[in-house]
Tab-separated table of C-alpha atoms in Angstrom:
chain	number	residue	atom	x	y	z
A	1	MET	CA	137.831	100.223	132.156
A	2	SER	CA	137.824	100.949	128.432
A	3	PRO	CA	134.445	101.698	126.784
A	4	PRO	CA	132.862	99.114	124.476
A	5	THR	CA	133.317	99.246	120.753
A	6	VAL	CA	129.677	98.598	119.987
A	7	SER	CA	126.496	99.759	121.842
A	8	VAL	CA	123.252	97.826	121.040
A	9	VAL	CA	120.201	99.988	121.633
A	10	ILE	CA	116.774	98.220	121.995
A	11	PRO	CA	113.532	100.224	122.295
A	12	LEU	CA	111.076	98.303	124.443
A	13	TYR	CA	107.357	98.701	124.357
A	14	GLN	CA	104.916	95.806	125.316
A	15	ASP	CA	107.441	93.163	124.322
A	16	ALA	CA	107.559	91.009	127.391
A	17	SER	CA	106.957	87.908	125.267
A	18	SER	CA	110.104	88.414	123.231
A	19	ILE	CA	112.756	90.548	125.025
A	20	ALA	CA	114.248	87.661	126.940
A	21	VAL	CA	114.846	85.675	123.731
A	22	VAL	CA	116.427	88.625	122.042
A	23	LEU	CA	118.733	89.378	125.056
A	24	ASN	CA	119.756	85.633	125.258
A	25	ALA	CA	120.621	85.866	121.496
A	26	LEU	CA	122.829	88.905	121.994
A	27	ASN	CA	124.656	87.229	124.821
A	28	ALA	CA	125.198	84.303	122.684
A	29	GLN	CA	127.018	86.365	119.922
A	30	GLU	CA	130.143	84.660	118.540
A	31	SER	CA	132.122	87.795	118.684
A	32	ALA	CA	135.386	89.163	120.249
A	33	ILE	CA	133.973	92.730	120.041
A	34	ALA	CA	133.304	94.362	123.307
A	35	PHE	CA	129.794	95.524	123.432
A	36	GLU	CA	127.107	96.911	125.760
A	37	ILE	CA	123.299	96.406	125.695
A	38	ILE	CA	121.047	99.296	126.529
A	39	VAL	CA	117.288	98.645	126.682
A	40	VAL	CA	114.935	101.764	126.713
A	41	ASP	CA	111.527	101.170	128.144
A	42	ASP	CA	109.186	103.454	126.262
A	43	GLY	CA	106.304	103.411	128.876
A	44	SER	CA	105.684	99.622	128.785
A	45	MET	CA	102.736	98.398	130.983
A	46	ASP	CA	103.830	94.615	130.957
A	47	SER	CA	106.702	92.787	132.543
A	48	GLY	CA	109.184	93.620	129.772
A	49	PRO	CA	111.235	96.107	131.787
A	50	GLU	CA	111.495	93.712	134.787
A	51	ILE	CA	112.707	90.975	132.370
A	52	ALA	CA	115.322	93.224	130.931
A	53	LYS	CA	116.503	94.439	134.371
A	54	ALA	CA	116.828	90.877	135.479
A	55	ALA	CA	119.069	90.149	132.459
A	56	GLY	CA	121.583	92.513	133.796
A	57	VAL	CA	121.489	95.050	130.897
A	58	THR	CA	121.463	98.740	131.207
A	59	LEU	CA	117.759	99.712	131.514
A	60	LEU	CA	116.546	103.217	130.898
A	61	SER	CA	112.908	104.322	131.221
A	62	GLN	CA	110.718	107.170	129.759
A	63	ALA	CA	107.158	108.119	129.275
A	64	ASN	CA	105.823	106.753	126.027
A	65	ALA	CA	107.198	108.837	123.228
A	66	GLY	CA	107.601	106.477	120.334
A	67	PRO	CA	110.384	104.311	119.016
A	68	ALA	CA	112.351	107.165	117.618
A	69	ALA	CA	112.658	108.864	120.958
A	70	ALA	CA	113.435	105.587	122.651
A	71	ARG	CA	116.384	104.929	120.290
A	72	ASN	CA	117.691	108.454	120.786
A	73	THR	CA	117.547	108.103	124.633
A	74	GLY	CA	119.545	104.864	124.358
A	75	ALA	CA	122.020	106.361	121.933
A	76	ASP	CA	122.600	109.326	124.167
A	77	ARG	CA	123.911	107.003	126.827
A	78	ALA	CA	125.737	104.788	124.486
A	79	ARG	CA	129.585	104.601	125.001
A	80	GLY	CA	130.499	102.726	121.764
A	81	SER	CA	131.927	104.267	118.575
A	82	ILE	CA	129.370	101.976	116.731
A	83	ILE	CA	125.633	102.186	117.688
A	84	LEU	CA	123.477	99.253	116.541
A	85	TYR	CA	119.706	99.328	116.821
A	86	LEU	CA	117.629	96.155	117.238
A	87	ASP	CA	113.918	95.859	117.750
A	88	ALA	CA	112.709	93.992	120.844
A	89	ASP	CA	110.839	91.380	118.813
A	90	CYS	CA	113.731	90.623	116.397
A	91	VAL	CA	116.076	87.760	117.307
A	92	PRO	CA	119.546	88.206	115.899
A	93	PRO	CA	121.718	85.259	114.736
A	94	ARG	CA	125.216	84.627	116.336
A	95	ASN	CA	127.065	86.566	113.668
A	96	TRP	CA	124.799	89.648	113.807
A	97	LEU	CA	127.064	91.802	115.957
A	98	ASP	CA	130.246	91.112	113.908
A	99	ASP	CA	128.605	91.380	110.493
A	100	MET	CA	126.600	94.501	111.149
A	101	SER	CA	129.671	96.204	112.734
A	102	ALA	CA	132.284	95.194	110.112
A	103	GLN	CA	131.117	97.497	107.383
A	104	MET	CA	131.544	100.557	109.719
A	105	LEU	CA	134.752	99.350	111.562
A	106	THR	CA	136.616	98.423	108.388
A	107	GLY	CA	134.401	98.740	105.329
A	108	GLY	CA	134.383	102.562	105.145
A	109	PHE	CA	130.537	102.827	105.642
A	110	ASP	CA	128.953	105.273	108.097
A	111	ALA	CA	125.750	103.217	108.641
A	112	VAL	CA	124.262	99.786	107.923
A	113	VAL	CA	120.811	98.276	107.404
A	114	GLY	CA	120.171	94.567	107.967
A	115	THR	CA	117.573	92.110	106.929
A	116	ILE	CA	114.689	90.148	108.509
A	117	CYS	CA	113.452	86.631	108.140
A	118	PRO	CA	110.189	85.076	109.400
A	119	ALA	CA	110.081	83.492	112.858
A	120	ASN	CA	106.635	82.119	112.134
A	121	ASP	CA	104.921	80.433	109.092
A	122	GLY	CA	101.613	80.664	107.331
A	123	VAL	CA	100.160	82.276	104.259
A	124	VAL	CA	100.391	85.880	105.445
A	125	PRO	CA	103.879	85.565	107.007
A	126	ARG	CA	105.180	84.133	103.769
A	127	LEU	CA	103.420	86.788	101.850
A	128	ILE	CA	105.138	89.462	103.929
A	129	GLN	CA	108.541	87.891	103.527
A	130	SER	CA	108.000	87.508	99.770
A	131	GLU	CA	107.450	91.280	99.521
A	132	VAL	CA	110.579	91.873	101.681
A	133	ALA	CA	112.591	89.462	99.568
A	134	ASP	CA	111.573	91.201	96.399
A	135	ARG	CA	112.789	94.523	97.727
A	136	TYR	CA	116.045	92.966	99.042
A	137	ARG	CA	116.866	91.692	95.538
A	138	THR	CA	116.985	95.260	94.265
A	139	MET	CA	119.041	96.538	97.112
A	140	ALA	CA	121.590	93.737	96.774
A	141	HIS	CA	122.916	95.278	93.645
A	142	ALA	CA	123.732	98.586	95.333
A	143	PHE	CA	127.346	97.907	96.120
A	144	ASP	CA	128.222	101.451	96.786
A	145	GLY	CA	125.588	101.860	99.391
A	146	VAL	CA	121.773	102.308	99.672
A	147	ASP	CA	119.490	105.314	100.850
A	148	PHE	CA	117.332	103.201	103.063
A	149	ILE	CA	117.366	102.306	106.817
A	150	ALA	CA	114.969	99.694	108.406
A	151	ALA	CA	114.661	100.089	112.054
A	152	PRO	CA	114.459	96.487	113.192
A	153	SER	CA	118.170	95.934	112.386
A	154	CYS	CA	120.439	98.865	111.602
A	155	GLY	CA	123.260	101.036	112.890
A	156	THR	CA	125.378	104.126	112.555
A	157	THR	CA	128.837	105.301	113.641
A	158	ARG	CA	128.824	107.699	116.560
A	159	ALA	CA	130.525	110.250	114.373
A	160	LEU	CA	127.655	110.190	111.858
A	161	ARG	CA	125.096	110.615	114.663
A	162	GLU	CA	126.938	113.482	116.100
A	163	ARG	CA	126.974	115.175	112.714
A	164	LEU	CA	123.489	114.490	111.332
A	165	GLY	CA	121.476	113.747	114.536
A	166	GLY	CA	119.466	110.872	115.671
A	167	PHE	CA	115.935	109.647	114.695
A	168	ASP	CA	113.258	112.252	114.064
A	169	GLU	CA	111.033	112.135	117.129
A	170	THR	CA	108.241	113.975	115.492
A	171	LEU	CA	107.520	110.797	113.433
A	172	ARG	CA	105.772	107.820	114.851
A	173	GLN	CA	105.972	105.961	111.442
A	174	ALA	CA	108.774	105.935	108.836
A	175	GLU	CA	111.304	107.619	111.166
A	176	ASP	CA	113.764	104.998	109.918
A	177	VAL	CA	113.063	105.936	106.269
A	178	GLU	CA	113.688	109.605	107.062
A	179	MET	CA	116.930	108.629	108.703
A	180	GLY	CA	118.132	106.909	105.622
A	181	TYR	CA	117.253	109.835	103.370
A	182	ARG	CA	119.054	112.251	105.670
A	183	ILE	CA	122.103	110.092	105.809
A	184	SER	CA	122.272	109.686	102.062
A	185	GLN	CA	121.659	113.406	101.452
A	186	GLY	CA	124.218	114.357	104.004
A	187	GLY	CA	126.997	112.463	102.304
A	188	GLY	CA	126.862	109.317	104.477
A	189	ARG	CA	127.234	105.757	103.127
A	190	ILE	CA	124.776	103.037	104.170
A	191	ALA	CA	125.861	99.341	103.619
A	192	PHE	CA	123.202	96.742	103.000
A	193	VAL	CA	124.093	93.650	105.122
A	194	GLN	CA	122.421	90.412	103.997
A	195	SER	CA	124.389	87.941	106.083
A	196	ALA	CA	122.796	88.314	109.438
A	197	PRO	CA	118.933	88.334	109.137
A	198	VAL	CA	117.046	88.848	112.419
A	199	ALA	CA	114.022	86.616	113.036
A	200	HIS	CA	110.783	88.488	113.261
A	201	HIS	CA	107.153	87.227	113.898
A	202	HIS	CA	105.187	88.673	110.985
A	203	GLN	CA	101.553	89.454	111.065
A	204	THR	CA	99.281	86.373	110.781
A	205	THR	CA	96.058	87.785	109.241
A	206	TRP	CA	95.410	89.849	106.213
A	207	GLN	CA	93.675	92.538	108.329
A	208	GLN	CA	96.802	92.951	110.577
A	209	PHE	CA	99.067	93.132	107.542
A	210	MET	CA	96.946	95.654	105.695
A	211	CYS	CA	96.553	97.830	108.648
A	212	VAL	CA	100.353	97.961	109.125
A	213	LYS	CA	100.653	98.804	105.324
A	214	TYR	CA	98.032	101.620	105.781
A	215	ARG	CA	99.905	103.225	108.671
A	216	ARG	CA	103.219	102.896	107.018
A	217	ALA	CA	101.832	104.523	103.801
A	218	MET	CA	100.836	107.537	105.760
A	219	GLY	CA	104.191	107.744	107.503
A	220	ARG	CA	106.037	107.358	104.151
A	221	ILE	CA	103.998	110.170	102.549
A	222	GLU	CA	104.903	112.467	105.398
A	223	VAL	CA	108.588	111.745	104.882
A	224	LEU	CA	108.237	112.199	101.076
A	225	ASN	CA	106.880	115.620	101.688
A	226	ARG	CA	110.159	116.509	103.261
A	227	TYR	CA	112.252	114.841	100.686
A	228	PRO	CA	110.447	115.445	97.352
A	229	ASP	CA	113.274	114.143	95.254
A	230	LYS	CA	112.690	110.765	96.708
A	231	ARG	CA	109.104	110.641	95.344
A	232	ARG	CA	110.258	109.106	92.051
A	233	ALA	CA	112.050	106.113	93.604
A	234	ASP	CA	114.581	105.070	96.214
A	235	ASP	CA	116.414	101.865	96.883
A	236	TRP	CA	113.496	100.326	98.758
A	237	THR	CA	110.612	101.440	96.462
A	238	PRO	CA	111.541	101.351	92.724
A	239	LEU	CA	109.733	103.576	90.235
A	240	GLN	CA	107.972	100.585	88.727
A	241	PHE	CA	106.079	100.014	91.992
A	242	LYS	CA	104.925	103.580	92.129
A	243	VAL	CA	103.651	103.319	88.502
A	244	GLN	CA	101.802	100.239	89.490
A	245	VAL	CA	100.137	102.026	92.400
A	246	GLY	CA	99.296	104.844	90.045
A	247	ALA	CA	97.627	102.522	87.492
A	248	ILE	CA	95.444	101.051	90.338
A	249	GLY	CA	94.475	104.637	91.406
A	250	LEU	CA	93.483	105.461	87.753
A	251	ALA	CA	91.588	102.153	87.601
A	252	GLY	CA	89.581	103.178	90.614
A	253	ILE	CA	88.688	106.572	89.055
A	254	ALA	CA	87.680	104.739	85.852
A	255	LEU	CA	85.560	102.358	87.839
A	256	ALA	CA	83.878	105.182	89.657
A	257	LEU	CA	83.010	106.880	86.324
A	258	ALA	CA	81.639	103.574	85.022
A	259	LEU	CA	79.293	103.402	88.013
A	260	LEU	CA	78.224	107.007	87.668
A	261	MET	CA	77.732	106.963	83.878
A	262	TRP	CA	76.797	103.278	83.655
A	263	SER	CA	79.377	102.961	80.935
A	264	LEU	CA	80.844	99.664	79.782
A	265	SER	CA	83.760	101.522	78.154
A	266	TRP	CA	84.945	102.897	81.503
A	267	VAL	CA	84.644	99.375	82.876
A	268	MET	CA	86.987	98.141	80.170
A	269	ILE	CA	89.535	100.988	80.833
A	270	ALA	CA	89.419	100.108	84.552
A	271	CYS	CA	90.112	96.448	83.801
A	272	ALA	CA	92.943	97.415	81.344
A	273	LEU	CA	94.498	99.560	83.943
A	274	GLY	CA	94.158	96.801	86.561
A	275	GLY	CA	95.856	94.528	84.010
A	276	VAL	CA	98.761	96.932	83.641
A	277	ALA	CA	99.163	97.026	87.433
A	278	VAL	CA	99.354	93.282	87.639
A	279	ILE	CA	101.904	93.116	84.762
A	280	LEU	CA	104.117	95.617	86.495
A	281	GLY	CA	103.764	93.719	89.744
A	282	TRP	CA	104.359	90.238	88.123
A	283	PRO	CA	107.837	89.775	89.700
A	284	GLN	CA	106.187	90.051	93.018
A	285	VAL	CA	103.388	87.629	92.021
A	286	LYS	CA	106.116	85.092	90.987
A	287	THR	CA	108.047	85.767	94.195
A	288	THR	CA	104.844	85.190	96.224
A	289	ALA	CA	104.027	81.897	94.430
A	290	VAL	CA	107.500	80.652	95.142
A	291	HIS	CA	107.204	81.427	98.805
A	292	MET	CA	103.871	79.705	99.020
A	293	ARG	CA	105.208	76.370	97.971
A	294	GLY	CA	104.209	73.698	100.432
A	295	LEU	CA	101.269	75.635	101.701
A	296	VAL	CA	99.050	76.011	98.674
A	297	GLN	CA	99.047	74.730	95.055
A	298	TRP	CA	101.127	76.562	92.414
A	299	PRO	CA	98.110	78.346	90.759
A	300	VAL	CA	96.707	79.450	94.090
A	301	GLY	CA	100.051	80.861	94.959
A	302	HIS	CA	99.852	83.098	91.809
A	303	VAL	CA	96.194	84.082	92.651
A	304	ILE	CA	97.343	85.109	96.137
A	305	GLY	CA	100.256	87.086	94.599
A	306	ILE	CA	97.804	88.955	92.207
A	307	GLY	CA	95.397	89.632	95.066
A	308	PHE	CA	98.210	90.979	97.126
A	309	VAL	CA	99.517	93.295	94.356
A	310	LEU	CA	96.093	94.815	93.938
A	311	ALA	CA	95.125	94.986	97.618
A	312	ARG	CA	98.456	96.544	98.577
A	313	ALA	CA	98.022	99.259	96.021
A	314	VAL	CA	94.448	99.981	97.239
A	315	VAL	CA	95.659	100.286	100.852
A	316	ILE	CA	98.525	102.475	100.070
A	317	ILE	CA	96.245	104.781	98.038
A	318	ALA	CA	93.843	104.889	100.947
A	319	GLY	CA	96.703	105.963	103.283
A	320	VAL	CA	97.746	108.644	100.847
A	321	ILE	CA	94.206	110.007	100.566
A	322	THR	CA	93.832	109.984	104.409
A	323	HIS	CA	97.060	111.761	104.849
A	324	LYS	CA	96.244	114.488	102.442
A	325	LEU	CA	92.773	114.960	103.925
A	326	ARG	CA	94.194	115.326	107.343
A	327	ARG	CA	96.451	118.066	105.994
A	328	VAL	CA	93.547	119.804	104.225
A	329	MET	CA	90.959	119.659	106.955
A	330	PRO	CA	92.748	121.782	109.645
A	331	ARG	CA	93.277	124.389	107.163
A	332	ARG	CA	89.588	124.565	106.244
A	333	THR	CA	88.793	124.605	109.938
A	334	ASN	CA	91.204	127.459	110.509
A	335	ALA	CA	89.771	129.340	107.636
């Protein structure tokens, strides 16, 4: 029996509520490509592994080691010349397998990154999707390839994996970002595939969303320490966004000085810097307002967008500060 052309690897951890739907969607693919499905249980304590086993897919198990390790375990067992990665809570459309594979089979690319769309609705899910859509708009113009990989829907050729290695298992956050940087620096080409978005249930509360942003910020800083040339900008995070976050950071310093010195001048400087951040983030504000149509009135959508631009920057700055403190504290303790 000849090996499959494509191997789909799914890391599984506490996803009993979604894995059956994901596997059913894969089995319903409108494709003539031979493929296999490998589910890697990363130490789940729910019924997810039993559901996957009953579906007849290849099921591997390991002690909890994180999604990067789970993907690598699955890829090590994969037989296809193309390895696609799909998260266990992301439901693929029927053209996902063909469209994700095509750029590597015939398009000359070494890897692909797909897109996501919301599987639920509400203010926060629409806010999340508005941010994602804003980033996709920039990536859509990179016809020669991007330098970014997003784990929910992505893939590489087997040849590329053998040359550059798999996901970095030392990272619990931003392991996909690190993979994208490593591929682009290693001469690989990553295609951005917009035609097959996977459906994902976004966070539903501001607290959940900002906690995710905080953790991702710390993971991203760790990766940027390894790839300092990406600090200025990459295809996912343009320079304008980083300047915006910097303006908010300076505004925070100015506000602290205003409180310490009881100075109106510093308050005005803080407000001016905050205004600069909002101006830089205005495309995101407009995108947010568009996505909020039908839920809130037009002016309220803009207010939500402004609030998000400011809150996002604050949370990212908090993540950066926390990461730096964690690096400094052990040194002081050792000293």
